[in-house]
PDB file of C-alpha atoms and ligand atoms in Angstrom:
ATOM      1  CA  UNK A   6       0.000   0.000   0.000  1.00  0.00           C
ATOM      2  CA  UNK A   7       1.547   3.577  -0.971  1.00  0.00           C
ATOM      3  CA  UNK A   8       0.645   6.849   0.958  1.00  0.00           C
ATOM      4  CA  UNK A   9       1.050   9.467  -1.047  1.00  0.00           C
ATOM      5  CA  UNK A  10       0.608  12.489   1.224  1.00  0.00           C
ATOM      6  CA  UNK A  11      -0.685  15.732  -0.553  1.00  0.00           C
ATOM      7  CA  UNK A  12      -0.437  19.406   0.725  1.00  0.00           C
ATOM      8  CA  UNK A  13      -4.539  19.573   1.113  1.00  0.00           C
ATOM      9  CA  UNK A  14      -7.960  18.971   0.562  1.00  0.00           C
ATOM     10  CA  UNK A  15      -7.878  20.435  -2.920  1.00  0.00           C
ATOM     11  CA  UNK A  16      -4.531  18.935  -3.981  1.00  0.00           C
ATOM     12  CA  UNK A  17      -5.829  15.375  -3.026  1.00  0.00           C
ATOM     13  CA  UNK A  18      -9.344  15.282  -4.769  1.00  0.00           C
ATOM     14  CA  UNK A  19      -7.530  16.660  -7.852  1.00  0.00           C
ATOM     15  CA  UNK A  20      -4.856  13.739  -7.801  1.00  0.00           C
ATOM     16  CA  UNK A  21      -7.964  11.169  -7.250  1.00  0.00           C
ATOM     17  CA  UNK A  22      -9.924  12.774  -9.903  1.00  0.00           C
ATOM     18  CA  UNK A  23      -6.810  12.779 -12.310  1.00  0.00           C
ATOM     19  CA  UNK A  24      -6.402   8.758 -10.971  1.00  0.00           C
ATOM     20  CA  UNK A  25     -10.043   7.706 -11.785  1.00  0.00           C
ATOM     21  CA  UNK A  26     -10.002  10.088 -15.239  1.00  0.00           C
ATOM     22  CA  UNK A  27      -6.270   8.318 -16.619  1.00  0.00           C
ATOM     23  CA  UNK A  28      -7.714   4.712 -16.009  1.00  0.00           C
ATOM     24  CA  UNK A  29     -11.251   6.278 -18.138  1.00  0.00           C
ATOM     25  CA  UNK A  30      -8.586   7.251 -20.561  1.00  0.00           C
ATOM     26  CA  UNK A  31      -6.995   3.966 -21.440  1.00  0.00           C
ATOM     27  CA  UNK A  32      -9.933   2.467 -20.629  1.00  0.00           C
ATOM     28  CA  UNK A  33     -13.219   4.163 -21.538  1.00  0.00           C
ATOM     29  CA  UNK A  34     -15.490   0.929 -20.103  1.00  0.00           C
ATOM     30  CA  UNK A  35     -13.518   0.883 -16.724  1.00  0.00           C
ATOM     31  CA  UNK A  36     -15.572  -0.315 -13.602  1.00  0.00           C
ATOM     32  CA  UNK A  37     -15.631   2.201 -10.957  1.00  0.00           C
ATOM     33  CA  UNK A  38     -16.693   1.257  -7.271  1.00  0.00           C
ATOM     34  CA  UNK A  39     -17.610   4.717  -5.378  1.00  0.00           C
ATOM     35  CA  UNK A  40     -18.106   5.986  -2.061  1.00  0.00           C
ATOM     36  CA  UNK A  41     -20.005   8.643  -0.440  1.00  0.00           C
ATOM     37  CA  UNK A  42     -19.457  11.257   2.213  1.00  0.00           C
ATOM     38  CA  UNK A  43     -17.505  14.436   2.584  1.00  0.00           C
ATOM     39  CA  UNK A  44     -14.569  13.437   1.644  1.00  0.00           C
ATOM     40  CA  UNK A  45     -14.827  12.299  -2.194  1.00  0.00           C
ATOM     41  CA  UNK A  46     -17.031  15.951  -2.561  1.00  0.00           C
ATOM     42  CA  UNK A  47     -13.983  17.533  -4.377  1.00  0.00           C
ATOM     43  CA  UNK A  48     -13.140  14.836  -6.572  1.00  0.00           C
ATOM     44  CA  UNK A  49     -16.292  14.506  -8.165  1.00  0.00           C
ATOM     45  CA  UNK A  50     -16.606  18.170  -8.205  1.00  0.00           C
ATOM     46  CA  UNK A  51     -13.196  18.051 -10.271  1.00  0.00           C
ATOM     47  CA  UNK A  52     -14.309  15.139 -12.072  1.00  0.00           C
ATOM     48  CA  UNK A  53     -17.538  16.957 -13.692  1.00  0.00           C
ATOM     49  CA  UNK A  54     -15.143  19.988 -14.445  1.00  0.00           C
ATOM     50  CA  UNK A  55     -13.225  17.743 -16.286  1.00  0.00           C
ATOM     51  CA  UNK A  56     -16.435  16.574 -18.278  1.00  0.00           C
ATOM     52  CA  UNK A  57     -17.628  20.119 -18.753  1.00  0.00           C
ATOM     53  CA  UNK A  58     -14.123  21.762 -19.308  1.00  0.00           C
ATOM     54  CA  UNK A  59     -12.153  19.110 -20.907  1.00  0.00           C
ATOM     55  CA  UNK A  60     -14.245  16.591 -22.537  1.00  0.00           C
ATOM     56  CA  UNK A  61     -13.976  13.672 -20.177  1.00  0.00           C
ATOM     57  CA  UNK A  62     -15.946  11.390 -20.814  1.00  0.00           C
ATOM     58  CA  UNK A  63     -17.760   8.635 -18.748  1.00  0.00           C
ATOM     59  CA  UNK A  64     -20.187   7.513 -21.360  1.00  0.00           C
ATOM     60  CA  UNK A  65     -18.166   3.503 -21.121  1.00  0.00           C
ATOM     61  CA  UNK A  66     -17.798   3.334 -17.580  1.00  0.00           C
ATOM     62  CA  UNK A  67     -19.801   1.251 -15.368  1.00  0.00           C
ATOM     63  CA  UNK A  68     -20.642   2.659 -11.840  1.00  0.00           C
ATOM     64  CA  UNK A  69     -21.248   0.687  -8.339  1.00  0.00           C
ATOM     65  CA  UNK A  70     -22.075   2.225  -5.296  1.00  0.00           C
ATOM     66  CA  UNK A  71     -19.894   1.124  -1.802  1.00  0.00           C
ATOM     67  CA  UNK A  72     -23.259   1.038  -0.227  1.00  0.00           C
ATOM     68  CA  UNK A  73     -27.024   2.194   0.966  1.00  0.00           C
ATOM     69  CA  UNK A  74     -29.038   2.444   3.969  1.00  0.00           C
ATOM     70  CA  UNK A  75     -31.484  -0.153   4.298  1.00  0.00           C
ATOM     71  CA  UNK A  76     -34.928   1.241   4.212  1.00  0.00           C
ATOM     72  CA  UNK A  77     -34.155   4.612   2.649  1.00  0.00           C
ATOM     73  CA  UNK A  78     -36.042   4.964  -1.123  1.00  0.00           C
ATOM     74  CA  UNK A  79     -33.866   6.370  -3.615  1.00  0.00           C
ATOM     75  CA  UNK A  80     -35.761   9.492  -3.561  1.00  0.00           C
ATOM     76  CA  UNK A  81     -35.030  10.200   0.281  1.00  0.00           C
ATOM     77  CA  UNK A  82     -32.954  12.886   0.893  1.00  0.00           C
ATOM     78  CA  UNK A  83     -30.174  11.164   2.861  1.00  0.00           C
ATOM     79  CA  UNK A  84     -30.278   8.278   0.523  1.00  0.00           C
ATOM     80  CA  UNK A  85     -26.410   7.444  -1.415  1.00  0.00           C
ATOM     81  CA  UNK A  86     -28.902   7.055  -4.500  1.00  0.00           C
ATOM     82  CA  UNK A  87     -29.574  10.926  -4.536  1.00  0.00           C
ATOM     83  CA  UNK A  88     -26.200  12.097  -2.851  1.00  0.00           C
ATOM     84  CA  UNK A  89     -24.528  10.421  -6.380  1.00  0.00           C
ATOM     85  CA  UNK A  90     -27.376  11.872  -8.611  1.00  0.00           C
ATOM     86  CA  UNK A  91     -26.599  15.695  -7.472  1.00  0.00           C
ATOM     87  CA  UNK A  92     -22.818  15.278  -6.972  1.00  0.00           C
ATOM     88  CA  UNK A  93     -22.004  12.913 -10.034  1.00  0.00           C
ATOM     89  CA  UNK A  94     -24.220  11.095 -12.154  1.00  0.00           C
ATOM     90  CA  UNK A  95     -26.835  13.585 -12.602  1.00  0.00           C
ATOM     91  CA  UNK A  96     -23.709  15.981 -14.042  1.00  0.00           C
ATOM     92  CA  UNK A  97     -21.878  13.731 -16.241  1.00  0.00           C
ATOM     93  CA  UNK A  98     -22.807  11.678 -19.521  1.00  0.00           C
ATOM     94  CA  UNK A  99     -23.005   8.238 -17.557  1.00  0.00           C
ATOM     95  CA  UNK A 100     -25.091   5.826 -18.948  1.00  0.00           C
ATOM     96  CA  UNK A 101     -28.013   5.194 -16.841  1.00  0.00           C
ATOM     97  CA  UNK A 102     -27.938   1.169 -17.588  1.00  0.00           C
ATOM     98  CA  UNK A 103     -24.204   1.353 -15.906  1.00  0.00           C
ATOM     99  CA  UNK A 104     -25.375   2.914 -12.513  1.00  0.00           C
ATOM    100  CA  UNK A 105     -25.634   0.378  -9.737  1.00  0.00           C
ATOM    101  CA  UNK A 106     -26.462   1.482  -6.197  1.00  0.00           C
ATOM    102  CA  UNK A 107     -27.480  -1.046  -3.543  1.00  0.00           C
ATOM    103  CA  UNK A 108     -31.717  -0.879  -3.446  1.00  0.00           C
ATOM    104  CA  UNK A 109     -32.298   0.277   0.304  1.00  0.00           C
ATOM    105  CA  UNK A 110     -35.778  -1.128   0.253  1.00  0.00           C
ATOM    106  CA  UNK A 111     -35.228  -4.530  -1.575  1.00  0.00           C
ATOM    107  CA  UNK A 112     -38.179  -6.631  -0.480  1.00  0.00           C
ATOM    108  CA  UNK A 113     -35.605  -9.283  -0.054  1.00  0.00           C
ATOM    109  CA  UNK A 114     -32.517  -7.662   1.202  1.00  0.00           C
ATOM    110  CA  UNK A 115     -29.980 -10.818   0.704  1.00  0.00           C
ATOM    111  CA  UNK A 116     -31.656 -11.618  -2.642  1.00  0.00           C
ATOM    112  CA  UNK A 117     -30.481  -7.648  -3.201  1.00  0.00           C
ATOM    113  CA  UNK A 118     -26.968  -8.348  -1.972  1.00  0.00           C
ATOM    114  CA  UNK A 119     -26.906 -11.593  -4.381  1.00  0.00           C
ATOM    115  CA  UNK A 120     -28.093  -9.812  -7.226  1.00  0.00           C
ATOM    116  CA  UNK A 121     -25.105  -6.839  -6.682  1.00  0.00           C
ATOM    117  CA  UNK A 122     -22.167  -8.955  -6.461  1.00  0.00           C
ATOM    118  CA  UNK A 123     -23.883 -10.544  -9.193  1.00  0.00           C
ATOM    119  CA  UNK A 124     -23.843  -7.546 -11.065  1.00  0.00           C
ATOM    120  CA  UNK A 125     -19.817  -6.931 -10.189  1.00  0.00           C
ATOM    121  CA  UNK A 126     -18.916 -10.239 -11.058  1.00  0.00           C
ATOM    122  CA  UNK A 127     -21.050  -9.601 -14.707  1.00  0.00           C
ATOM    123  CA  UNK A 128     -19.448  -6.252 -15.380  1.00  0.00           C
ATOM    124  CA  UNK A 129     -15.652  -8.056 -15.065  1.00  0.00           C
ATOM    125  CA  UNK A 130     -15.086  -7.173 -11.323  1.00  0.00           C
ATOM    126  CA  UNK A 131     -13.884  -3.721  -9.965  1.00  0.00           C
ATOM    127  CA  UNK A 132     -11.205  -2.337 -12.018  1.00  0.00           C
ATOM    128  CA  UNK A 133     -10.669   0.893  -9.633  1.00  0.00           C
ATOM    129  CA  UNK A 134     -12.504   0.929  -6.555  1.00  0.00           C
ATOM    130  CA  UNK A 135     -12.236   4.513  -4.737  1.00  0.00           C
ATOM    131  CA  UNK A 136     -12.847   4.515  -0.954  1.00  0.00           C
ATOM    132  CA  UNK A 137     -13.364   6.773   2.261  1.00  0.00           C
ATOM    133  CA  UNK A 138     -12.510   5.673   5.716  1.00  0.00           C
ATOM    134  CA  UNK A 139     -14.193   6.179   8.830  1.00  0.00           C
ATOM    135  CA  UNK A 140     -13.167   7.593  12.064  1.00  0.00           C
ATOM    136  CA  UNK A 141     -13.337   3.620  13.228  1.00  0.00           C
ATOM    137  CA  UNK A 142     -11.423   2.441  10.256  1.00  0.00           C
ATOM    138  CA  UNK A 143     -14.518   1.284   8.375  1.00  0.00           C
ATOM    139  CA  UNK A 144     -14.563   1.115   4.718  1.00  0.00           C
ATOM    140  CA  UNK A 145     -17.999   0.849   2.866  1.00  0.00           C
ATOM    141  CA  UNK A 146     -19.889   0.285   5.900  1.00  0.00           C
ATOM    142  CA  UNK A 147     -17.590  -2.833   7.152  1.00  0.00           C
ATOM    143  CA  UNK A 148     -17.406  -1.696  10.527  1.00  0.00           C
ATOM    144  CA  UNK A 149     -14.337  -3.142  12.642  1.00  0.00           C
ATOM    145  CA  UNK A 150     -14.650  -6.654  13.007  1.00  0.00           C
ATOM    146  CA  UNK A 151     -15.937  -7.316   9.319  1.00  0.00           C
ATOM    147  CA  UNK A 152     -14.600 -10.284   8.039  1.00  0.00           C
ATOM    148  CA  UNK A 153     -11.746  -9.826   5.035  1.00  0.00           C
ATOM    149  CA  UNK A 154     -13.664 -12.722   3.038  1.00  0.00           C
ATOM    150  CA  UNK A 155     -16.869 -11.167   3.304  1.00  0.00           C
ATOM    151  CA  UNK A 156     -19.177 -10.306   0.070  1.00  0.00           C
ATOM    152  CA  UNK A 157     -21.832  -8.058   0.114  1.00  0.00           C
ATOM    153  CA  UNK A 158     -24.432  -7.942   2.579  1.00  0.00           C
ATOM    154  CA  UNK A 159     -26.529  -6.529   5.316  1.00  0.00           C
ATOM    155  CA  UNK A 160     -24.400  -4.985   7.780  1.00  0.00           C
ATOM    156  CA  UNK A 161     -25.687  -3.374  11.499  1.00  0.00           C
ATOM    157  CA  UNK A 162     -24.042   0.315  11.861  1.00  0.00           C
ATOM    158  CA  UNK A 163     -22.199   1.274  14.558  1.00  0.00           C
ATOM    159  CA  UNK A 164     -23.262   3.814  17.407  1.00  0.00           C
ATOM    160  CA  UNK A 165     -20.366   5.725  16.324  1.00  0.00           C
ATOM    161  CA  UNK A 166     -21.192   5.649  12.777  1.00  0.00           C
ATOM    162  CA  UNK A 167     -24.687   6.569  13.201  1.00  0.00           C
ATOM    163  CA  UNK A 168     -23.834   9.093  15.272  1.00  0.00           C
ATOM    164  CA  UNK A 169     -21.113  11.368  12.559  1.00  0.00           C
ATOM    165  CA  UNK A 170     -23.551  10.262  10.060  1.00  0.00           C
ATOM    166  CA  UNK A 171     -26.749  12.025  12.034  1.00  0.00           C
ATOM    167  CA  UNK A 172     -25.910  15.384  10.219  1.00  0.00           C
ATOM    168  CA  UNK A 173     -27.654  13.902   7.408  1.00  0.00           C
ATOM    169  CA  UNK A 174     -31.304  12.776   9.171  1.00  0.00           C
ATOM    170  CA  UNK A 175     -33.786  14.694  11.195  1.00  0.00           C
ATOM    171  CA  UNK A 176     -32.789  12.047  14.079  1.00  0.00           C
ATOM    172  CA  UNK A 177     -30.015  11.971  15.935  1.00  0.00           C
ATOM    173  CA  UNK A 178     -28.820   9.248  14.507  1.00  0.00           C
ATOM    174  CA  UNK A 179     -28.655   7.507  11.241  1.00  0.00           C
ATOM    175  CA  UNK A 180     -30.456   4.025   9.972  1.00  0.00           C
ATOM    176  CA  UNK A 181     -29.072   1.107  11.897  1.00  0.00           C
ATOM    177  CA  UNK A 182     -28.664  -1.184   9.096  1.00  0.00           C
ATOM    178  CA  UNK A 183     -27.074  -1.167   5.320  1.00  0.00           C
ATOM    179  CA  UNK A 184     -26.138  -2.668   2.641  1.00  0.00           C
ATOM    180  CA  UNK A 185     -22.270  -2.862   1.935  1.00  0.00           C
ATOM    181  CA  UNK A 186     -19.785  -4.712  -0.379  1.00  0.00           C
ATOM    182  CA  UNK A 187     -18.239  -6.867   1.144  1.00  0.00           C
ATOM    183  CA  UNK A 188     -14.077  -6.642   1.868  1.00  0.00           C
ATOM    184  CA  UNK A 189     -13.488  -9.843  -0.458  1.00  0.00           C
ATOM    185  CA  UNK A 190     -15.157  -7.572  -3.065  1.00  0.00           C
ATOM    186  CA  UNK A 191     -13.251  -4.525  -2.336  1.00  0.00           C
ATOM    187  CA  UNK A 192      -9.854  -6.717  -2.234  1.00  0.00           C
ATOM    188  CA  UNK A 193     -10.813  -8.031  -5.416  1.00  0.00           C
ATOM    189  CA  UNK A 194     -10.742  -4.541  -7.415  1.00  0.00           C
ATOM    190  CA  UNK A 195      -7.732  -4.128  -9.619  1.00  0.00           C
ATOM    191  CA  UNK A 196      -7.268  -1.026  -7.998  1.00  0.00           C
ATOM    192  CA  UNK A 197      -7.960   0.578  -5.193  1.00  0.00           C
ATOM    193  CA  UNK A 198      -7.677   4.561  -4.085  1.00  0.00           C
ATOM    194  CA  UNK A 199      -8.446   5.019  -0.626  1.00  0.00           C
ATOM    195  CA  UNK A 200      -8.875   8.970   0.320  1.00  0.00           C
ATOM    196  CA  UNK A 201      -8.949  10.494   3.597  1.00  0.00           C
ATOM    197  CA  UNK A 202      -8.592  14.034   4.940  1.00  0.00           C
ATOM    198  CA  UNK A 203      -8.472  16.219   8.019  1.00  0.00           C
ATOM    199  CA  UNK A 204      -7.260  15.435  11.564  1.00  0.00           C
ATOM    200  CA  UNK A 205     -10.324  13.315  12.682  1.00  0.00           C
ATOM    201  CA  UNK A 206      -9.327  10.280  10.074  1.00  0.00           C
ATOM    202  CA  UNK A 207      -5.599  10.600  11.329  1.00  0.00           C
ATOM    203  CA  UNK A 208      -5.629   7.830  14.199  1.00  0.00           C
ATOM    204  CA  UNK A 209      -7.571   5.508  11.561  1.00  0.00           C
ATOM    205  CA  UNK A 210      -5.000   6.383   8.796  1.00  0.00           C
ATOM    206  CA  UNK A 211      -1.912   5.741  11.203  1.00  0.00           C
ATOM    207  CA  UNK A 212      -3.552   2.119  12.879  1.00  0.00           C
ATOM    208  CA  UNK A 213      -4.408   1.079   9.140  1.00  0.00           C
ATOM    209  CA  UNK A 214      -0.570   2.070   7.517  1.00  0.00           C
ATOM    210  CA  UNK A 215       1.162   1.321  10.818  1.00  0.00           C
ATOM    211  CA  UNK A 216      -0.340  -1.318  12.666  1.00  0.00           C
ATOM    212  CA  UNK A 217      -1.396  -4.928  12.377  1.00  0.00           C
ATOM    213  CA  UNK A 218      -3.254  -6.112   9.677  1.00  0.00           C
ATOM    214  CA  UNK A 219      -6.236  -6.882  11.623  1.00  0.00           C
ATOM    215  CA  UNK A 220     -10.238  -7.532  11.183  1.00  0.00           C
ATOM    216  CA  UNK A 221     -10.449  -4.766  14.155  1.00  0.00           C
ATOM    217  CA  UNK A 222      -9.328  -2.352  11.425  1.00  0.00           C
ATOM    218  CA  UNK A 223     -10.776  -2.707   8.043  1.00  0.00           C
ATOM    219  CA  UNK A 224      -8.966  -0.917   6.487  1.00  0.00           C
ATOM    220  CA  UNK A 225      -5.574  -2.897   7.084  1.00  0.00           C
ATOM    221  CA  UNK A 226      -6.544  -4.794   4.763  1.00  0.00           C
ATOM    222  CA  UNK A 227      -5.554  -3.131   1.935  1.00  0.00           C
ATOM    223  CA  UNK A 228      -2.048  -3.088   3.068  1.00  0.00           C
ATOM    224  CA  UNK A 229      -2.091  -6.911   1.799  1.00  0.00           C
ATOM    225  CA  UNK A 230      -3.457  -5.375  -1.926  1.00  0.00           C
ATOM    226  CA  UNK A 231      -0.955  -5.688  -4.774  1.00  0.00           C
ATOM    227  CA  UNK A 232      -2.337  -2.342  -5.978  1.00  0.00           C
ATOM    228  CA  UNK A 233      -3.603   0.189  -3.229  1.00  0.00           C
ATOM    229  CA  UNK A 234      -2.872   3.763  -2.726  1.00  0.00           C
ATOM    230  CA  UNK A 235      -3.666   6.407  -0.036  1.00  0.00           C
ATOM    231  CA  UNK A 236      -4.148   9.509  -0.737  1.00  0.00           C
ATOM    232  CA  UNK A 237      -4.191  11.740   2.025  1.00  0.00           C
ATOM    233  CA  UNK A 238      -4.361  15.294   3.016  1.00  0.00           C
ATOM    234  CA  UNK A 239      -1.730  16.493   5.556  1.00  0.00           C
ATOM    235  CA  UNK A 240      -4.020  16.689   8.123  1.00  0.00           C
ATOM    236  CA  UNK A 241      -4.762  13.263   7.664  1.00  0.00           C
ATOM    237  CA  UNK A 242      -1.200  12.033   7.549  1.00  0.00           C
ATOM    238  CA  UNK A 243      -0.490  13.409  10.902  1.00  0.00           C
ATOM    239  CA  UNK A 244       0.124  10.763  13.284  1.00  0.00           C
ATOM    240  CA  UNK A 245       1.487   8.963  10.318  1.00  0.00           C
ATOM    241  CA  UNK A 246       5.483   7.684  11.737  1.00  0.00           C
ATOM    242  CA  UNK A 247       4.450   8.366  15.239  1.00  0.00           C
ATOM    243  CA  UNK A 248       4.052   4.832  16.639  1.00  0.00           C
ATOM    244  CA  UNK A 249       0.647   2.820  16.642  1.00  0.00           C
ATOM    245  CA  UNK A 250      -0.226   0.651  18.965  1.00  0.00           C
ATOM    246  CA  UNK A 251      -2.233  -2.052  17.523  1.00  0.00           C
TER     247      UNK A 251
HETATM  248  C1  LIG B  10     -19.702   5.877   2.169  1.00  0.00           C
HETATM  249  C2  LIG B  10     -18.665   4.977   2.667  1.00  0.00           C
HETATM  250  C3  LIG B  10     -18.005   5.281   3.978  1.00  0.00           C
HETATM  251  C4  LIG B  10     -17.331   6.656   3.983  1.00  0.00           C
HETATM  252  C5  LIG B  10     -16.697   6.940   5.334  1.00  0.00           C
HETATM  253  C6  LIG B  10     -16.058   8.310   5.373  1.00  0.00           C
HETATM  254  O1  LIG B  10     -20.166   5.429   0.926  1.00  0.00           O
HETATM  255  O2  LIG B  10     -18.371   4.015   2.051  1.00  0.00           O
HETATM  256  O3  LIG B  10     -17.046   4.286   4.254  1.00  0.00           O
HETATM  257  O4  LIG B  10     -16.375   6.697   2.972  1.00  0.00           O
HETATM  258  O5  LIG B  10     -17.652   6.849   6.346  1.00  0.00           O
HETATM  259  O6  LIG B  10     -17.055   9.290   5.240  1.00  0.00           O
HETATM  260  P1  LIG B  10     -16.683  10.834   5.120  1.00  0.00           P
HETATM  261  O7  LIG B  10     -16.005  11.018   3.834  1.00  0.00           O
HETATM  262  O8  LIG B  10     -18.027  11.540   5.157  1.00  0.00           O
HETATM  263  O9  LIG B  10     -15.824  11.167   6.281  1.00  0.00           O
END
């Protein structure tokens, strides 16, 4: 796993955005896996200047979603289905037949998770799969203690998740439950681009670079990858060298 430490916010969603837009470039039908959150905000905001501005396009690439609340309909507010319509696939020339984002309210929740890896494993697997971490060291919504040969599923949220990702409900906390890829499904991407910025992802960044490769720390596991790359702000690198324990 290479950290490639960048001098800020801007400079790091710039370097993913030019990552995800060279593999469109040698490869218009790449498979993309994409997160949510704050942090990959600037990226795609670079990404549809680059459609706009420069003629990138995404017209060939095929789009998964990390992951969903269960129970949220892709019209709710909160839901990862309209976060990527107004940030990304609303703004660029994606082909709606190539946009996969877990269904929240599935009737049959595993038969959902079935039919998604289903759907990777049809498309040719992940060819970049671009990630966020969490405070905890999630990625997706594998929470610590995720197993590294799970698939995707139905996961329970922590208390600590729920509780960062409030912001975006009227309750004080967010849905207990989602849908996630699995790890096995994340490990299996040809590449993978994990971002993280500011000081609150630093103790996560430092325990997942520096110590064990562990199922208590998701994110460890891409230190085992033959092809994974952080990109992080300073802020973010800052306990980085410092010693981790654990
Ligand atoms: C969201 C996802 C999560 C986030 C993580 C960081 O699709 O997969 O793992 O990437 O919770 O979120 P932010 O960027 O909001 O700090």
């Amino acid at each position: 796993m290479r950290a490639h430490v960048f001098p800020d916010y801007e400079a790091m969603s710039t370097a993913a955005a030019d990552a995800v837009a060279q593999s469109l470039e040698e490869e218009p039908s790449t498979v993309l896996m994409l997160p949510t959150g704050i942090t990959p905000l600037g990226m795609y905001r670079r990404l549809v200047e680059m459609h706009r501005t420069e003629g990138l396009s995404f017209a060939g690439a095929t789009f998964f979603n990390l992951d969903e609340y269960l129970g949220l309909t892709p019209d709710h507010e909160a839901s990862y289905h309209v976060y990527m319509k107004e940030n990304f696939y609303g703004l660029i020339d994606a082909d709606p037949a190539r946009i996969f984002v877990p269904d929240g309210t599935a009737s049959d929740p595993e038969v959902e998770c079935e039919r998604y890896e289903a759907a990777i494993a049809e498309a040719g697997g992940i060819d970049v799969g671009v990630l966020g971490i969490g405070r905890n060291g999630h990625i997706g919504f594998n929470e610590p203690g995720a197993r590294f040969d799970s698939r995707t599923r139905v996961v329970e949220l922590s208390e600590s998740t729920r509780k960062i990702n409030a912001a975006d409900f009227e309750a004080d906390r967010a849905p207990g439950r989602a849908i996630t890829v699995g790890m096995a499904t994340i490990f299996a991407s040809s590449a993978v681009v994990l971002l993280a910025s500011g000081t609150n992802k630093a103790g996560a960044v430092a325990a997942a670079v520096e110590g064990d490769v562990s199922e208590s720390m998701p994110a460890s596991m891409l230190r085992n990858h033959p092809n994974a790359s952080l990109f992080l702000d300073e802020d973010a690198a800052s306990d980085l060298g410092q010693g981790v324990a654990g």
